Each structure stands twice: as structure tokens, then as C-alpha cells.
Short mmCIF file of C-alpha atoms in Angstrom, two decimals:
data_model
loop_
_atom_site.label_atom_id
_atom_site.label_comp_id
_atom_site.label_asym_id
_atom_site.label_seq_id
_atom_site.Cartn_x
_atom_site.Cartn_y
_atom_site.Cartn_z
CA UNK L 386 90.03 55.48 -202.08
CA UNK L 387 93.01 53.14 -202.53
CA UNK L 388 92.96 49.33 -202.42
CA UNK L 389 94.64 49.51 -199.01
CA UNK L 390 91.87 51.81 -197.79
CA UNK L 391 89.27 49.35 -199.07
CA UNK L 392 90.93 46.51 -197.17
CA UNK L 393 91.11 48.59 -193.99
CA UNK L 394 87.43 49.47 -194.26
CA UNK L 395 86.51 45.84 -195.02
CA UNK L 396 88.37 44.54 -191.97
CA UNK L 397 86.70 47.13 -189.74
CA UNK L 398 83.27 46.08 -191.02
CA UNK L 399 84.01 42.39 -190.55
CA UNK L 400 85.25 42.91 -186.99
CA UNK L 401 82.07 44.89 -186.30
CA UNK L 402 80.01 41.87 -187.37
CA UNK L 403 79.05 43.17 -190.82
CA UNK L 404 79.16 41.58 -194.26
CA UNK L 405 81.71 42.18 -197.01
CA UNK L 406 81.56 40.74 -200.53
CA UNK L 407 84.92 39.87 -202.02
CA UNK L 408 86.31 38.13 -205.11
CA UNK L 409 87.80 34.68 -205.15
CA UNK L 410 89.20 32.86 -208.15
CA UNK L 411 85.94 30.85 -208.37
CA UNK L 412 83.03 33.26 -207.70
CA UNK L 413 82.42 36.30 -205.49
CA UNK L 414 81.83 35.41 -201.85
CA UNK L 415 79.65 37.02 -199.20
CA UNK L 416 81.91 37.08 -196.16
CA UNK L 417 81.45 37.33 -192.40
CA UNK L 418 83.63 36.57 -189.39
CA UNK L 419 83.35 32.77 -189.19
CA UNK L 420 83.66 32.83 -185.38
CA UNK L 421 80.79 35.30 -184.92
CA UNK L 422 77.41 33.51 -185.11
CA UNK L 423 75.49 36.80 -185.25
CA UNK L 424 77.55 37.96 -188.24
CA UNK L 425 77.14 34.59 -189.94
CA UNK L 426 73.37 34.84 -189.45
CA UNK L 427 73.44 37.99 -191.59
CA UNK L 428 74.73 35.92 -194.51
CA UNK L 429 71.71 33.65 -194.33
CA UNK L 430 69.35 36.63 -194.06
CA UNK L 431 70.91 38.48 -197.01
CA UNK L 432 70.84 35.40 -199.24
CA UNK L 433 67.57 33.87 -198.07
CA UNK L 434 69.61 30.73 -197.40
CA UNK L 435 68.28 27.81 -195.28
CA UNK L 436 69.92 27.79 -191.85
CA UNK L 437 70.93 24.11 -192.13
CA UNK L 438 72.91 24.73 -195.33
CA UNK L 439 76.60 24.85 -194.30
CA UNK L 440 79.12 27.49 -195.32
CA UNK L 441 82.75 27.22 -196.43
CA UNK L 442 85.38 28.92 -194.27
CA UNK L 443 88.06 30.75 -196.25
CA UNK L 444 91.47 30.87 -194.57
CA UNK L 445 94.41 33.24 -195.12
CA UNK L 446 96.93 30.38 -195.21
CA UNK L 447 97.02 26.61 -195.09
CA UNK L 448 98.70 26.58 -191.68
CA UNK L 449 95.47 27.78 -190.07
CA UNK L 450 93.80 24.46 -190.88
CA UNK L 451 94.97 23.20 -187.48
CA UNK L 452 92.83 25.85 -185.77
CA UNK L 453 89.64 24.99 -187.65
CA UNK L 454 89.83 21.18 -187.89
CA UNK L 455 90.44 18.79 -185.01
CA UNK L 456 91.39 15.79 -187.14
CA UNK L 457 93.63 16.37 -190.16
CA UNK L 458 94.47 13.28 -192.24
CA UNK L 459 97.79 13.15 -194.06
CA UNK L 460 95.86 13.26 -197.33
CA UNK L 461 94.36 16.62 -196.34
CA UNK L 462 97.84 18.02 -195.74
CA UNK L 463 99.03 16.68 -199.10
CA UNK L 464 96.06 18.21 -200.93
CA UNK L 465 96.47 21.56 -199.19
CA UNK L 466 100.13 21.64 -200.19
CA UNK L 467 99.28 20.73 -203.78
CA UNK L 468 96.24 22.91 -204.44
CA UNK L 469 96.07 25.78 -201.91
CA UNK L 470 95.68 28.59 -202.60
CA UNK L 471 93.16 27.34 -205.15
CA UNK L 472 89.66 26.05 -205.93
CA UNK L 473 89.61 23.04 -203.60
CA UNK L 474 87.49 22.73 -200.44
CA UNK L 475 88.28 20.05 -197.85
CA UNK L 476 85.61 18.71 -195.50
CA UNK L 477 87.13 17.80 -192.12
CA UNK L 478 85.99 17.25 -188.54
CA UNK L 479 85.50 20.70 -187.10
CA UNK L 480 87.35 22.13 -184.11
CA UNK L 481 85.69 23.74 -181.10
CA UNK L 482 86.10 27.28 -182.52
CA UNK L 483 83.67 26.60 -185.37
CA UNK L 484 80.09 27.64 -184.49
CA UNK L 485 77.01 25.65 -185.46
CA UNK L 486 75.90 28.61 -187.56
CA UNK L 487 78.72 27.85 -190.03
CA UNK L 488 78.25 24.07 -190.23
CA UNK L 489 74.47 23.77 -190.17
CA UNK L 490 74.85 21.82 -186.92
CA UNK L 491 77.11 19.18 -188.47
CA UNK L 492 80.35 17.90 -186.96
CA UNK L 493 82.32 18.86 -190.06
CA UNK L 494 83.53 22.08 -191.66
CA UNK L 495 84.53 23.02 -195.20
CA UNK L 496 87.89 24.80 -195.49
CA UNK L 497 89.84 26.35 -198.31
CA UNK L 498 92.44 29.03 -199.11
CA UNK L 499 91.31 31.08 -202.13
CA UNK L 500 93.75 32.05 -204.86
CA UNK L 501 92.54 35.57 -205.67
CA UNK L 502 95.14 38.17 -204.56
CA UNK L 503 92.51 40.57 -203.20
CA UNK L 504 90.87 37.79 -201.17
CA UNK L 505 94.26 36.84 -199.74
CA UNK L 506 95.00 40.46 -198.83
CA UNK L 507 91.66 40.71 -197.05
CA UNK L 508 92.12 37.43 -195.20
CA UNK L 509 95.68 38.27 -194.18
CA UNK L 510 94.58 41.64 -192.83
CA UNK L 511 91.62 40.10 -191.01
CA UNK L 512 93.87 37.35 -189.66
CA UNK L 513 91.29 34.61 -189.37
CA UNK L 514 88.62 32.67 -191.24
CA UNK L 515 85.73 34.17 -193.19
CA UNK L 516 82.57 32.18 -193.78
CA UNK L 517 81.65 32.96 -197.37
CA UNK L 518 79.10 31.35 -199.70
CA UNK L 519 78.52 32.87 -203.13
CA UNK L 520 77.30 36.49 -202.98
CA UNK L 521 73.88 35.98 -204.53
CA UNK L 522 70.37 35.05 -203.50
CA UNK L 523 70.14 31.40 -202.54
CA UNK L 524 69.77 29.04 -205.48
CA UNK L 525 70.44 31.68 -208.13
CA UNK L 526 73.33 32.08 -210.57
CA UNK L 527 76.61 32.73 -208.78
CA UNK L 528 78.27 36.13 -209.33
CA UNK L 529 81.59 36.40 -211.14
CA UNK L 530 81.91 40.21 -211.12
CA UNK L 531 81.35 42.89 -208.52
CA UNK L 532 78.50 44.28 -210.62
CA UNK L 533 76.72 40.92 -210.40
CA UNK L 534 76.82 41.27 -206.60
CA UNK L 535 75.48 44.83 -206.75
CA UNK L 536 72.67 43.75 -209.06
CA UNK L 537 71.76 40.79 -206.86
CA UNK L 538 72.15 42.00 -203.29
CA UNK L 539 72.32 45.79 -203.52
CA UNK L 540 72.44 47.58 -200.18
CA UNK L 541 72.23 44.32 -198.22
CA UNK L 542 76.05 44.30 -198.44
CA UNK L 543 77.82 47.28 -196.80
CA UNK L 544 80.95 46.85 -198.95
CA UNK L 545 81.82 45.03 -202.18
CA UNK L 546 85.50 44.66 -202.98
CA UNK L 547 85.98 44.76 -206.75
CA UNK L 548 88.68 42.39 -207.97
CA UNK L 549 87.53 42.13 -211.57
CA UNK L 550 86.06 39.02 -213.21
CA UNK L 551 86.74 35.72 -211.44
CA UNK L 552 89.40 33.63 -213.14
CA UNK L 553 87.83 30.16 -212.72
CA UNK L 554 84.15 31.08 -212.85
CA UNK L 555 82.51 28.10 -211.12
CA UNK L 556 82.64 26.93 -207.53
CA UNK L 557 85.42 24.89 -205.93
CA UNK L 558 85.79 21.13 -205.95
CA UNK L 559 84.67 19.71 -202.59
CA UNK L 560 86.35 16.59 -201.17
CA UNK L 561 85.15 14.97 -197.94
CA UNK L 562 87.97 13.49 -195.86
CA UNK L 563 86.07 13.48 -192.57
CA UNK L 564 85.48 9.73 -192.53
CA UNK L 565 88.81 8.58 -193.92
CA UNK L 566 87.78 7.63 -197.45
CA UNK L 567 88.04 10.56 -199.90
CA UNK L 568 84.62 11.32 -201.39
CA UNK L 569 83.81 13.84 -204.11
CA UNK L 570 80.83 15.93 -202.96
CA UNK L 571 80.93 18.66 -205.61
CA UNK L 572 82.88 18.55 -208.88
CA UNK L 573 85.03 21.50 -209.81
CA UNK L 574 87.92 22.41 -212.06
CA UNK L 575 90.34 20.39 -209.91
CA UNK L 576 89.45 16.91 -211.10
CA UNK L 577 89.22 13.62 -209.20
CA UNK L 578 92.15 12.40 -211.28
CA UNK L 579 94.34 15.31 -210.17
CA UNK L 580 93.39 14.64 -206.56
CA UNK L 581 94.07 10.92 -206.90
CA UNK L 582 97.53 11.66 -208.32
CA UNK L 583 98.39 13.50 -205.08
CA UNK L 584 96.92 11.11 -202.51
CA UNK L 585 97.68 7.87 -204.35
CA UNK L 586 94.16 6.44 -204.43
CA UNK L 587 90.91 7.00 -206.25
CA UNK L 588 88.27 9.44 -205.08
CA UNK L 589 84.81 7.95 -204.70
CA UNK L 590 81.83 9.95 -205.94
CA UNK L 591 78.85 10.00 -203.63
CA UNK L 592 75.53 9.10 -205.24
CA UNK L 593 73.07 12.03 -205.24
CA UNK L 594 70.56 10.24 -203.01
CA UNK L 595 73.17 8.92 -200.58
CA UNK L 596 72.99 10.30 -197.05
CA UNK L 597 76.03 12.02 -195.59
CA UNK L 598 77.66 15.40 -195.08
CA UNK L 599 75.69 18.38 -196.38
CA UNK L 600 77.76 20.89 -198.36
CA UNK L 601 77.22 23.88 -200.62
CA UNK L 602 75.90 23.16 -204.09
CA UNK L 603 74.58 19.65 -203.44
CA UNK L 604 70.90 20.41 -204.02
CA UNK L 605 69.51 19.07 -207.29
CA UNK L 606 68.17 22.54 -208.14
CA UNK L 607 70.70 25.37 -207.87
CA UNK L 608 72.65 28.01 -209.84
CA UNK L 609 69.38 28.93 -211.57
CA UNK L 610 68.34 31.90 -213.70
CA UNK L 611 64.78 33.18 -213.40
CA UNK L 612 64.19 32.48 -217.10
CA UNK L 613 63.39 28.79 -217.70
CA UNK L 614 66.54 27.03 -218.90
CA UNK L 615 66.66 23.78 -220.84
CA UNK L 616 69.81 21.70 -221.25
CA UNK L 617 69.54 19.74 -224.47
CA UNK L 618 71.64 17.13 -226.26
CA UNK L 619 72.17 16.71 -229.99
CA UNK L 620 69.12 16.71 -232.24
CA UNK L 621 66.82 17.57 -229.31
CA UNK L 622 68.50 20.98 -229.14
CA UNK L 623 67.71 21.86 -232.77
CA UNK L 624 64.16 20.50 -232.53
CA UNK L 625 63.35 22.38 -229.32
CA UNK L 626 64.81 25.60 -230.68
CA UNK L 627 62.77 25.39 -233.87
CA UNK L 628 59.60 24.59 -231.94
CA UNK L 629 60.09 27.60 -229.68
CA UNK L 630 60.71 29.90 -232.64
CA UNK L 631 57.63 28.57 -234.45
CA UNK L 632 55.60 29.43 -231.35
CA UNK L 633 56.91 33.00 -231.42
CA UNK L 634 58.89 32.70 -228.21
CA UNK L 635 61.83 34.96 -227.38
CA UNK L 636 64.80 32.62 -227.15
CA UNK L 637 68.33 32.78 -225.81
CA UNK L 638 70.96 30.20 -226.69
CA UNK L 639 74.30 29.10 -225.25
CA UNK L 640 76.22 26.94 -227.70
CA UNK L 641 79.71 25.91 -228.78
CA UNK L 642 79.04 27.00 -232.39
CA UNK L 643 78.31 30.34 -233.95
CA UNK L 644 74.74 31.44 -234.59
CA UNK L 645 73.40 30.39 -238.00
CA UNK L 646 73.02 33.49 -240.19
CA UNK L 647 69.27 32.91 -240.54
CA UNK L 648 68.79 33.26 -236.77
CA UNK L 649 70.99 36.28 -236.06
CA UNK L 650 68.03 38.66 -235.96
CA UNK L 651 65.67 36.39 -234.01
CA UNK L 652 67.75 34.59 -231.35
CA UNK L 653 69.97 36.00 -228.58
CA UNK L 654 72.83 33.59 -229.27
CA UNK L 655 76.00 33.31 -227.17
CA UNK L 656 78.85 31.19 -228.53
CA UNK L 657 81.16 29.99 -225.75
CA UNK L 658 84.51 28.24 -226.00
CA UNK L 659 84.83 24.54 -226.77
CA UNK L 660 87.61 24.43 -224.14
CA UNK L 661 86.18 23.63 -220.70
CA UNK L 662 88.18 26.09 -218.60
CA UNK L 663 87.32 29.00 -220.87
CA UNK L 664 83.67 27.88 -220.97
CA UNK L 665 83.54 27.67 -217.16
CA UNK L 666 84.98 31.18 -216.93
CA UNK L 667 82.11 32.58 -219.03
CA UNK L 668 79.05 30.45 -218.28
CA UNK L 669 77.61 32.25 -215.24
CA UNK L 670 78.08 35.69 -216.77
CA UNK L 671 76.42 34.40 -219.94
CA UNK L 672 73.42 33.02 -218.05
CA UNK L 673 73.04 36.31 -216.20
CA UNK L 674 73.20 38.25 -219.47
CA UNK L 675 70.46 36.13 -221.02
CA UNK L 676 68.39 36.25 -217.84
CA UNK L 677 68.31 40.05 -218.05
CA UNK L 678 67.31 40.10 -221.74
CA UNK L 679 63.54 39.66 -221.30
CA UNK L 680 63.47 36.21 -222.89
CA UNK L 681 60.87 33.46 -222.62
CA UNK L 682 63.40 30.63 -222.43
CA UNK L 683 67.10 29.78 -222.56
CA UNK L 684 68.39 26.74 -224.44
CA UNK L 685 71.86 25.46 -223.56
CA UNK L 686 73.53 22.92 -225.80
CA UNK L 687 74.86 20.16 -223.56
CA UNK L 688 78.64 20.04 -223.15
CA UNK L 689 80.53 16.90 -224.18
CA UNK L 690 80.30 13.85 -221.86
CA UNK L 691 84.07 13.93 -221.21
CA UNK L 692 85.24 13.93 -217.59
CA UNK L 693 86.78 17.40 -217.92
CA UNK L 694 83.30 18.81 -218.61
CA UNK L 695 81.70 17.09 -215.58
CA UNK L 696 81.67 20.14 -213.26
CA UNK L 697 80.12 22.31 -215.96
CA UNK L 698 77.47 19.73 -216.77
CA UNK L 699 76.73 19.47 -213.03
CA UNK L 700 76.07 23.23 -212.82
CA UNK L 701 73.93 23.29 -215.96
CA UNK L 702 71.79 20.35 -214.88
CA UNK L 703 71.09 22.09 -211.58
CA UNK L 704 70.44 25.38 -213.35
CA UNK L 705 67.83 23.70 -215.53
CA UNK L 706 66.16 22.04 -212.52
CA UNK L 707 66.20 25.25 -210.50
CA UNK L 708 64.73 27.39 -213.27
CA UNK L 709 61.83 25.04 -213.94
CA UNK L 710 63.26 24.04 -217.30
CA UNK L 711 64.02 20.52 -218.44
CA UNK L 712 67.04 18.43 -219.41
CA UNK L 713 67.39 15.56 -221.86
#
């Protein structure tokens, strides 16, 4: 079957109200016709996702924003021109075509145009918006390959389009423009500084406990492996690792440095890049690999406190909370 055949089959399934998993540049999405509440309900059932947790609508082109949002600030247009297609989601006041099933009953909708060529082919052929959260069980590690989706959801998805490993590897930046002031709701690889350089003013970060728009990835526990994960800084990392080994525990490690020779035979050690974009590309696949290794615990050495590492630290903190591990 050719890629064109796959797209044709995917569009037919989507128009019939079925689910299709597809790659984006961030993670693989679990897509349904965003204007079909019954199809959208299948996303929540497949993922085990709470019904009040809103979805992001993926569009084939930026021009369709006028169909999905009723109020579009100039700053939204500027950001769309600067970063779409790409890993940026804009929260705007929703139009009348957006069903409650997509927004969790809120008056806002998240919109973006993904950068993956296969996603854009699918969206162009479908001709409208696809509601698509990450293609995994709710709260678990997001998938960055088609095999991750197969492993996680199996036959709950009629079709998985394989576009290879995702280029970015973590979810999109989410900016709320629905109330006028730009607010960062979820950090991503497009930074607040890059956004500010386009719109000419700073982006405010919403405090975790502050009430407001609900969006994907805002829960304190999320992106979690089944194996308990601990995110540890500095000397605490070495001390915790030694304590676990002394207790005879099977340990996995994610670090910026190579495994010490003395531990090569006893620790499942993954050394990731010290460059944030390369690290982000690999982190979810690494957590999945360790989660499947029959370990007792996973220790992740905390990334640097620099702003460019903020989205990665956000994901790891939530992974630790969601897995029942701890962070220091």
C-alpha cells in the first residue's frame, strides 16, 4: 500500500467517525473529526481521558483559524505567521462550529498547524480540523514513533500512519490569547522569548494553582512511566543511586554523562545529549525503553536550570509525580 493509499484510507475512516493515529513534529496524535462529537468521544474512550480535559484541534493551514475561532487578536495572527506550521498552540475564543466535546465545555479552543509533512497531507486531504491529543493512555508517556502507539493502544486505533520518529519529541508550547494578555500555559520548544520577539511584549506564565483555561498537559502528574521515576539534582542523584544499588534494586538511569565503568553491568544507563533540543527528541523514547526493561526504579538526573531546559524539566517533574516517584 502506498502513502497515498494510506491517506485515502485514513480520510475515509475519519469521515466515517473513526480514529486515526498520525505523526506530528511533536508527538503522535490520536485524531478524530473535530466537528463530530461522537467521533471525538472515541478519543476519550480509547485513552481513558477525563471528558472535561480539552483537546487541541489541528488545522491544515493557518487560514482556517477564522473558521474555528470567533475572536482573533492581531498577536494570534502574528504568531501563526511566525510559527505555523510548527509546535505552537494558540488558545482563542471558540467559534460556533466547535463542539463541547472538544473544549471540555469551555468557551475556548486550542488550535495549531503541525509541521510534519504526513500530518499536513492528511489534514489537507481531510480538509478540516482534527481533534488530536497524544496517542497514548491518559497520563502516560507520549508516543514518538508509530510502534509506541501500537504498543500503547493496539487495536483501539483502526489505522496508524507511520511517519517515523517525531522531530521535536515533546508537546507544543501553549499560549492563551483568549483574554487579551498572552499567558504561557504549557512550555515547549518555542520559548516565551521567541514569542515575545514576535508580539512585542512579554508572555506571562500562569501559576500552577491559578484558575483559568484548562488545556492539555497542565495536570501536575502526567507523561508518566509505570516504573517509579525520580528526578534528582546534583549529589542527591549519586546518593539515591548508590542507596538503590545497595538495596539490590534494578535501576535505570537517564543522565547527561556516560555510565561509570563500574556500573555498566548493573545499571541500565542511557546517556542523552547535553543540548536541549536533542535531549527533548529522545527523552520520551528513553523513558519508554526503561519502562519496558523490568526495572524497580528510574533515576533521571535533573537538567540544567536554564530557560531553554524549562519545557523538559516541566515534563520530567510531571513524569515523576505521575509515576509515584519523587523529585528534589
